[in-house]
PDB file of N, CA and C and ligand atoms in Angstrom:
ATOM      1  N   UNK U   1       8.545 -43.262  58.177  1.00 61.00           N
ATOM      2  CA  UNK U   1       8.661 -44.552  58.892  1.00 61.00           C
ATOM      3  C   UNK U   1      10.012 -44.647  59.574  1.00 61.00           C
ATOM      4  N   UNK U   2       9.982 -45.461  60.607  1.00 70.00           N
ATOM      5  CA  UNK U   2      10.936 -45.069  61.523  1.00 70.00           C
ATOM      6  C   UNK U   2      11.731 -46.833  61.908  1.00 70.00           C
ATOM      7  N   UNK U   3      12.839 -47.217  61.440  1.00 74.00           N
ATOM      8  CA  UNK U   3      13.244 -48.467  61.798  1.00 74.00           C
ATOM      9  C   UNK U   3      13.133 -48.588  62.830  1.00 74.00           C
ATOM     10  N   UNK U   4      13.059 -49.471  63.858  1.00 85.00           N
ATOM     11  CA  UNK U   4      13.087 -49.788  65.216  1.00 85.00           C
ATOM     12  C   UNK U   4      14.576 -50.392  65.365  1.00 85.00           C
ATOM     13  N   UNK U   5      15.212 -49.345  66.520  1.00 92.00           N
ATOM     14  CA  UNK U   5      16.378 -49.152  66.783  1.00 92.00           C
ATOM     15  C   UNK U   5      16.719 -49.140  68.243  1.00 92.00           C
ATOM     16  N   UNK U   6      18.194 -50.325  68.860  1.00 94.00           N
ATOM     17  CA  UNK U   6      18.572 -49.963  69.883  1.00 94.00           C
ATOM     18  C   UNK U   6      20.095 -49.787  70.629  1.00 94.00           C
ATOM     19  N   UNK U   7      20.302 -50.130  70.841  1.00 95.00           N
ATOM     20  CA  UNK U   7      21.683 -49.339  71.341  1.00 95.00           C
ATOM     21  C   UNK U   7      22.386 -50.404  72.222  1.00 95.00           C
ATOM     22  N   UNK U   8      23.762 -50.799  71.007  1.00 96.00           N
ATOM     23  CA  UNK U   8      24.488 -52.110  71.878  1.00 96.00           C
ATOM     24  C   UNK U   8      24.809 -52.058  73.713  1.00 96.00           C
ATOM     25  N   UNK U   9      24.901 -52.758  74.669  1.00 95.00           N
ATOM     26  CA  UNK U   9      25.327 -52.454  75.957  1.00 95.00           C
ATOM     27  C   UNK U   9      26.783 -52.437  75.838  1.00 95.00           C
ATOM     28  N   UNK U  10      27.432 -52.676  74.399  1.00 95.00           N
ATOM     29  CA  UNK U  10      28.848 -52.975  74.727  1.00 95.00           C
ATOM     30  C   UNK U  10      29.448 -51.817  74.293  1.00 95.00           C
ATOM     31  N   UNK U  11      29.095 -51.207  73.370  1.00 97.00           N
ATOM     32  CA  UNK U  11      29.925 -50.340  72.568  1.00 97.00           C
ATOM     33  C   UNK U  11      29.313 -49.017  72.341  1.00 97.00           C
ATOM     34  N   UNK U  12      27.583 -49.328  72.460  1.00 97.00           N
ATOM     35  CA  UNK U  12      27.070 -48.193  72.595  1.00 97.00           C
ATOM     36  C   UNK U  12      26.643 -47.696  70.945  1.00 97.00           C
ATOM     37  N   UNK U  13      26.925 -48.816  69.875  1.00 97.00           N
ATOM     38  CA  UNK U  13      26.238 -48.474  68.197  1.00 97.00           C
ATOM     39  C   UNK U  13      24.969 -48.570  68.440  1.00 97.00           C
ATOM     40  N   UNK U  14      24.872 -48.211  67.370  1.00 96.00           N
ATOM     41  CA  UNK U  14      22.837 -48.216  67.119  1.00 96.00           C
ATOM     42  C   UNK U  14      22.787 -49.597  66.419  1.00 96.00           C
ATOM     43  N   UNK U  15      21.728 -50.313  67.157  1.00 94.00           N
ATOM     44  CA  UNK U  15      21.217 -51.697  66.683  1.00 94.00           C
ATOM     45  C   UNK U  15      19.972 -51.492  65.763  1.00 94.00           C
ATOM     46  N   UNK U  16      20.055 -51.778  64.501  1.00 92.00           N
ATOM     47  CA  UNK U  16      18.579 -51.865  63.757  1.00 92.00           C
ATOM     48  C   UNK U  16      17.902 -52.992  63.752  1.00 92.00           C
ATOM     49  N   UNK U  17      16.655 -52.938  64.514  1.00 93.00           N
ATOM     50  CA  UNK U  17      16.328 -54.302  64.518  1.00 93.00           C
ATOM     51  C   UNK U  17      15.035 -54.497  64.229  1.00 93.00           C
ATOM     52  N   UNK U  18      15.116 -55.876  63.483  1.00 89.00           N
ATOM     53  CA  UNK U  18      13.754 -56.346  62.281  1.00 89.00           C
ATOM     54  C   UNK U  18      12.619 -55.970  63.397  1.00 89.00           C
ATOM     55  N   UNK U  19      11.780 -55.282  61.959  1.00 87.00           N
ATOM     56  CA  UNK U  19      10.257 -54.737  62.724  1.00 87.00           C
ATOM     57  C   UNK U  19       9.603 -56.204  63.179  1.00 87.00           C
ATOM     58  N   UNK U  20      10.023 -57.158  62.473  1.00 90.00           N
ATOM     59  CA  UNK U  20       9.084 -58.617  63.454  1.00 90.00           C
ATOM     60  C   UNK U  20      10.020 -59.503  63.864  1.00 90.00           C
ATOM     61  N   UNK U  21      10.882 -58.823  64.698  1.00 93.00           N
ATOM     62  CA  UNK U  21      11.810 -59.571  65.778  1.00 93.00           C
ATOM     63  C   UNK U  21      11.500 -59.737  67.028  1.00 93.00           C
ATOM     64  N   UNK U  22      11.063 -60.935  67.734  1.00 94.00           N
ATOM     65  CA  UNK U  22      10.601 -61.061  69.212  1.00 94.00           C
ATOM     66  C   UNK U  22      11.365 -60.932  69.919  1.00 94.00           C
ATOM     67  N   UNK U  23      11.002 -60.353  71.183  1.00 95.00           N
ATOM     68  CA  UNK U  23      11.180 -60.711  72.476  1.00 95.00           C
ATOM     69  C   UNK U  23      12.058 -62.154  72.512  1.00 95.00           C
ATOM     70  N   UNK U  24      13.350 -62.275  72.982  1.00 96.00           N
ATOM     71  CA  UNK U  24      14.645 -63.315  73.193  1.00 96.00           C
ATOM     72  C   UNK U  24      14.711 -63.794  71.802  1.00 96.00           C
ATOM     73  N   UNK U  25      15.005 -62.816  71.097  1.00 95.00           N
ATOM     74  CA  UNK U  25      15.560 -63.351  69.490  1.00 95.00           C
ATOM     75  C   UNK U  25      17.212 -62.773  69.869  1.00 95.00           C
ATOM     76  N   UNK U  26      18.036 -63.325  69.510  1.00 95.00           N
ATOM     77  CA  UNK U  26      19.266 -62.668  69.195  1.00 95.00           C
ATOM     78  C   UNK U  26      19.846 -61.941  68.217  1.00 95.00           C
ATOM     79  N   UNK U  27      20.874 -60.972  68.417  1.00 94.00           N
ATOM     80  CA  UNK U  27      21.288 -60.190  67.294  1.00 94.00           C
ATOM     81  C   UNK U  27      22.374 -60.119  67.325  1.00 94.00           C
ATOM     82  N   UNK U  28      23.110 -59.968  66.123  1.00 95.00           N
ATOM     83  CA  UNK U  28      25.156 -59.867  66.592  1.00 95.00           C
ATOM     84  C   UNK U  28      25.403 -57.857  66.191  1.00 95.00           C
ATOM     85  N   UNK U  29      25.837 -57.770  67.144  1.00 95.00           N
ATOM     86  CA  UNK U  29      26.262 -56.233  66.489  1.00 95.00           C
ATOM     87  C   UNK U  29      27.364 -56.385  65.781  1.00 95.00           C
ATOM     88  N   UNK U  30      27.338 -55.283  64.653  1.00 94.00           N
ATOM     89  CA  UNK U  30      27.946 -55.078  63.981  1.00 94.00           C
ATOM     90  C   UNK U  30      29.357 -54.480  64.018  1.00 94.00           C
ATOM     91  N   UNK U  31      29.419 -53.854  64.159  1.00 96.00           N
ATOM     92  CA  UNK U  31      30.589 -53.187  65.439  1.00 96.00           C
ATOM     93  C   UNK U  31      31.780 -53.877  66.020  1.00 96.00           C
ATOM     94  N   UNK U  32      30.917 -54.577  67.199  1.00 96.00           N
ATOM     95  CA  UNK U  32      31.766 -55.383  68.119  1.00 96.00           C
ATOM     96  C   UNK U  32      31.594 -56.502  68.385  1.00 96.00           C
ATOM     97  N   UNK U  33      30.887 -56.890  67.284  1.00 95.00           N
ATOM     98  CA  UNK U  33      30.638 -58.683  67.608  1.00 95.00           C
ATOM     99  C   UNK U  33      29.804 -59.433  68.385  1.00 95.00           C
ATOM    100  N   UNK U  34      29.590 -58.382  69.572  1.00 95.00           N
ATOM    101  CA  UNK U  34      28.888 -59.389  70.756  1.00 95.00           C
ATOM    102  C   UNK U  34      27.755 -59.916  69.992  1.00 95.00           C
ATOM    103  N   UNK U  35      27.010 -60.970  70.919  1.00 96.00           N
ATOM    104  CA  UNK U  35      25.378 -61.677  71.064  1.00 96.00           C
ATOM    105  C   UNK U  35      24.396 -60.521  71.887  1.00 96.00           C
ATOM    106  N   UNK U  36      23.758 -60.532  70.892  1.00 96.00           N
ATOM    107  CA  UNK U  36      22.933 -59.350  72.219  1.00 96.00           C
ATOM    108  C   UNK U  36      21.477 -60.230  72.026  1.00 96.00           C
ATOM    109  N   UNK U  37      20.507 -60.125  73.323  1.00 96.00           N
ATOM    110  CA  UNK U  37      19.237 -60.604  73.235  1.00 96.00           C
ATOM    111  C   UNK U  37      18.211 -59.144  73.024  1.00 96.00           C
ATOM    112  N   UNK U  38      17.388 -59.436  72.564  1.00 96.00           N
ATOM    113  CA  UNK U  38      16.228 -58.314  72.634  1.00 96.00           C
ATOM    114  C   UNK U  38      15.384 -58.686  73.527  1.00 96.00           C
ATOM    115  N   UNK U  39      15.426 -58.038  74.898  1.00 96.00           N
ATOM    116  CA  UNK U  39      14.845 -58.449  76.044  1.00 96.00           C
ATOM    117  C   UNK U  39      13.376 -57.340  76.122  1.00 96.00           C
ATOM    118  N   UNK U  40      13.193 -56.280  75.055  1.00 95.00           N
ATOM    119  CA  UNK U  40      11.826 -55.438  75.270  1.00 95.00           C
ATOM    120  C   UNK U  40      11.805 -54.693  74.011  1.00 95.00           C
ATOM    121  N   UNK U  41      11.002 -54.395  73.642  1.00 93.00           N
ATOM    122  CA  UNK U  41      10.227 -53.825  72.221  1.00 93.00           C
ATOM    123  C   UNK U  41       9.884 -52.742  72.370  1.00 93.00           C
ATOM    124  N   UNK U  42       9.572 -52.229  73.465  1.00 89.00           N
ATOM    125  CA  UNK U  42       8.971 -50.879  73.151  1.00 89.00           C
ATOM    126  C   UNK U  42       8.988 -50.021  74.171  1.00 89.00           C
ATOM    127  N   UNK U  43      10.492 -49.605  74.783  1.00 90.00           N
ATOM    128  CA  UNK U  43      11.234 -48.938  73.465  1.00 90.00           C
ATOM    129  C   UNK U  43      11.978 -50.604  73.452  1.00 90.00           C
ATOM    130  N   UNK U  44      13.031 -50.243  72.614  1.00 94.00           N
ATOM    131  CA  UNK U  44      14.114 -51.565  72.060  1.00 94.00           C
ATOM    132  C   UNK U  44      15.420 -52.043  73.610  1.00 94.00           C
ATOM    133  N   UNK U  45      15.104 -52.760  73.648  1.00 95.00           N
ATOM    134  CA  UNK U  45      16.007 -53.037  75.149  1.00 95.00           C
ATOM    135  C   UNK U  45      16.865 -54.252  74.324  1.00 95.00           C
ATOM    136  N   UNK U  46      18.189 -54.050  74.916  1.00 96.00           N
ATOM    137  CA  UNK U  46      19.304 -54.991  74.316  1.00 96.00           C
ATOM    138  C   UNK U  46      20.130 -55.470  75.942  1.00 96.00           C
ATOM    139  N   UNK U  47      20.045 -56.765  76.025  1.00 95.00           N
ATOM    140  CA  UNK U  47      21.297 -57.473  76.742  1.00 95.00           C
ATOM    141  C   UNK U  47      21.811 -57.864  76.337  1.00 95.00           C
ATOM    142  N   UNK U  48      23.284 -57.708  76.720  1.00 94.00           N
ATOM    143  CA  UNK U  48      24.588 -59.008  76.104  1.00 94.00           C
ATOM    144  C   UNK U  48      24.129 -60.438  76.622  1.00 94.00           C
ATOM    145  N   UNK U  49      24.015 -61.235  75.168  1.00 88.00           N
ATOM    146  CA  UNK U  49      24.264 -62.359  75.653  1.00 88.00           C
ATOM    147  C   UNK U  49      25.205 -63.285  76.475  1.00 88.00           C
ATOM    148  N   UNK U  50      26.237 -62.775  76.640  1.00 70.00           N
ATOM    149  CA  UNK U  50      27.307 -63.086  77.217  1.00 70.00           C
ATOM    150  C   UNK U  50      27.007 -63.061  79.145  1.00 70.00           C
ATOM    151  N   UNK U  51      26.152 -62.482  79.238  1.00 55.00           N
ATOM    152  CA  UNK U  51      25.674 -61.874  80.883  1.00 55.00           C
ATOM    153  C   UNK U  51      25.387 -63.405  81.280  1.00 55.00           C
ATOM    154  N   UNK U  52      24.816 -63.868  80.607  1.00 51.00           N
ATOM    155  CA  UNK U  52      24.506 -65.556  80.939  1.00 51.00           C
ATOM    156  C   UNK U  52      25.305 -66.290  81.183  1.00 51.00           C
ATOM    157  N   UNK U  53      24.299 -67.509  82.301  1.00 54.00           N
ATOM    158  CA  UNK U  53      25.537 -68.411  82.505  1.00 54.00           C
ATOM    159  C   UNK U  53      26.189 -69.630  81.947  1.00 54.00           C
ATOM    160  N   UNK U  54      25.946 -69.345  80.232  1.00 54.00           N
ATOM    161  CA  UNK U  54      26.634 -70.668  79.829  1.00 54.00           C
ATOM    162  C   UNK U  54      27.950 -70.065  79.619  1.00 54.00           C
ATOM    163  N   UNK U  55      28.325 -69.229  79.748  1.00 50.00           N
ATOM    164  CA  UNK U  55      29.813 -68.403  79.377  1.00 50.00           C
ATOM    165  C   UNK U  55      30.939 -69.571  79.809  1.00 50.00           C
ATOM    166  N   UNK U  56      31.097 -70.497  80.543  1.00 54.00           N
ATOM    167  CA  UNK U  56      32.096 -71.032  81.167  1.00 54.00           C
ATOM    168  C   UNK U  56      32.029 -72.166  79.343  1.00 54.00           C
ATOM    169  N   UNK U  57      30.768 -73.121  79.033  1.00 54.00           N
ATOM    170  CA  UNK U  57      31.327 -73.336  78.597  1.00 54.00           C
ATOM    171  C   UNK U  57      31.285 -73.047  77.390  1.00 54.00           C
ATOM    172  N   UNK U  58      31.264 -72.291  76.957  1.00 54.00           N
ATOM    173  CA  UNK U  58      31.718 -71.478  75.613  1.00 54.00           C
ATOM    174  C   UNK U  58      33.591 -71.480  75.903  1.00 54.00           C
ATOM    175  N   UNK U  59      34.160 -71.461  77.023  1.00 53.00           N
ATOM    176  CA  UNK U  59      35.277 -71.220  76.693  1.00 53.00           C
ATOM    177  C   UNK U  59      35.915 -72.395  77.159  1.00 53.00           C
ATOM    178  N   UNK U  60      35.511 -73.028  77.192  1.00 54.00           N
ATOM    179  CA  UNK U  60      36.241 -74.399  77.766  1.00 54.00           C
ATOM    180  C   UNK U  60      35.960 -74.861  76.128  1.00 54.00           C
ATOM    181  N   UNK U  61      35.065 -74.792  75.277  1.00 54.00           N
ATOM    182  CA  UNK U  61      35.182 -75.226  73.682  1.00 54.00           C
ATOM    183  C   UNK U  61      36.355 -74.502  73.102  1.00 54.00           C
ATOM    184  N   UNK U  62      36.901 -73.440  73.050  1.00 56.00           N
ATOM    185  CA  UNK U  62      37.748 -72.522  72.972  1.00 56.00           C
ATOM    186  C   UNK U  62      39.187 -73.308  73.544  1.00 56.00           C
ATOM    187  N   UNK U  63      39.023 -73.053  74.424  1.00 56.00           N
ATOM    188  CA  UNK U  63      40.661 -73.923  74.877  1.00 56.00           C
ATOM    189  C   UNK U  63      40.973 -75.486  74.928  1.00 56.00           C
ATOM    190  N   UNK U  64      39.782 -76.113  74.217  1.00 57.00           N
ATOM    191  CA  UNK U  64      39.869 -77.102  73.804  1.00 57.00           C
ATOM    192  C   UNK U  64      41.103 -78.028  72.620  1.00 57.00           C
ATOM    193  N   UNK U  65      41.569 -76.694  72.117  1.00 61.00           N
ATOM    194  CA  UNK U  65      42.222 -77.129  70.741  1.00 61.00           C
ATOM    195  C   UNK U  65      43.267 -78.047  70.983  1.00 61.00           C
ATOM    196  N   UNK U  66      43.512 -78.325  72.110  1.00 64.00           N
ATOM    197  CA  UNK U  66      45.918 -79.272  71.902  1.00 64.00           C
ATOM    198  C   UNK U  66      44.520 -80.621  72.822  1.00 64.00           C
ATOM    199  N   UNK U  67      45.338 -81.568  72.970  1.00 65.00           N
ATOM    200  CA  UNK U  67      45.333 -82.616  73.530  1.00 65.00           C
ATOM    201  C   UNK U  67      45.710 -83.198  75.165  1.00 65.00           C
ATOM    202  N   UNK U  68      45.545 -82.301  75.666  1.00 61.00           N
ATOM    203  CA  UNK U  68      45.875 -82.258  76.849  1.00 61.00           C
ATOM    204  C   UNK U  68      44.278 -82.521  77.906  1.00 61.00           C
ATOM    205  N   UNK U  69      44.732 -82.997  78.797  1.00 66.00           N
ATOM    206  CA  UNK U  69      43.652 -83.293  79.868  1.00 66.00           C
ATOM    207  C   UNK U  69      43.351 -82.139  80.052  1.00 66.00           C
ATOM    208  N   UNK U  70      41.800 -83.273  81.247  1.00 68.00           N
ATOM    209  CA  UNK U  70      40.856 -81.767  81.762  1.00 68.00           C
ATOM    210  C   UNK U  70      41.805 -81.130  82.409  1.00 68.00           C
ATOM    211  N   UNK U  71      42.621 -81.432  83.370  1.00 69.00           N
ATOM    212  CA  UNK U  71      43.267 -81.084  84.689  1.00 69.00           C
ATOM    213  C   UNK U  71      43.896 -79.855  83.848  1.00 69.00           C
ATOM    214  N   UNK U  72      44.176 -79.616  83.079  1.00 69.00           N
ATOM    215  CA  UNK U  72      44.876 -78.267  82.462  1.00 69.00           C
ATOM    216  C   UNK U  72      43.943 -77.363  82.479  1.00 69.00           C
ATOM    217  N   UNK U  73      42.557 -77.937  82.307  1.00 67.00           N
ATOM    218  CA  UNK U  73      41.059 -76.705  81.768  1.00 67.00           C
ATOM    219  C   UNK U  73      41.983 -75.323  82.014  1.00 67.00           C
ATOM    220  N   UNK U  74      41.674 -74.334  81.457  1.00 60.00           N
ATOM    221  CA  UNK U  74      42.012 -73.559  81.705  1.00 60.00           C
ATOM    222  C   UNK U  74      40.618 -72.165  82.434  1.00 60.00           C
ATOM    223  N   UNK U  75      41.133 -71.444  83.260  1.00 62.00           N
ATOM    224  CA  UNK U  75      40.753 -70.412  84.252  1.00 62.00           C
ATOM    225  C   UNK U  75      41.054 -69.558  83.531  1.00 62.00           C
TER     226      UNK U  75
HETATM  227 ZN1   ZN H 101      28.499 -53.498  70.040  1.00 87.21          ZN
END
């Protein structure tokens, strides 16, 4: 028997991934942390979640921490 296995886009580890994991389930590699989606099954296809466009605000939560106005947001 053969795990079903795929291969991070970031770093290039081997992803083992659950035999009843769908199509846009997410996975964190182990490795390097990223979000990866499982975009195909057969064979195992992996995108970074990060390719998406909520990325802006993921980091605007991030530089959120001091008290300072939007006008600082940071770029
Ligand atoms: Zn990785």
């Amino acid at each position: 028997m053969v795990m079903p296995q795929g291969t991070c886009p970031e770093c290039k580890a081997a992803i083992h991934v659950d035999e009843d994991a769908d199509k846009g389930d997410t996975i964190e590699c182990d490795e390097c942390g990223a979000t990866l989606r499982l975009v195909g099954l057969d064979p195992i296809e992996l995108d970074l979640e990060s390719d998406y466009d909520d990325e802006d605000e993921d980091y605007d939560d991030d530089y959120d921490d001091d008290d300072d106005d939007d006008r600082d947001r940071y770029y």
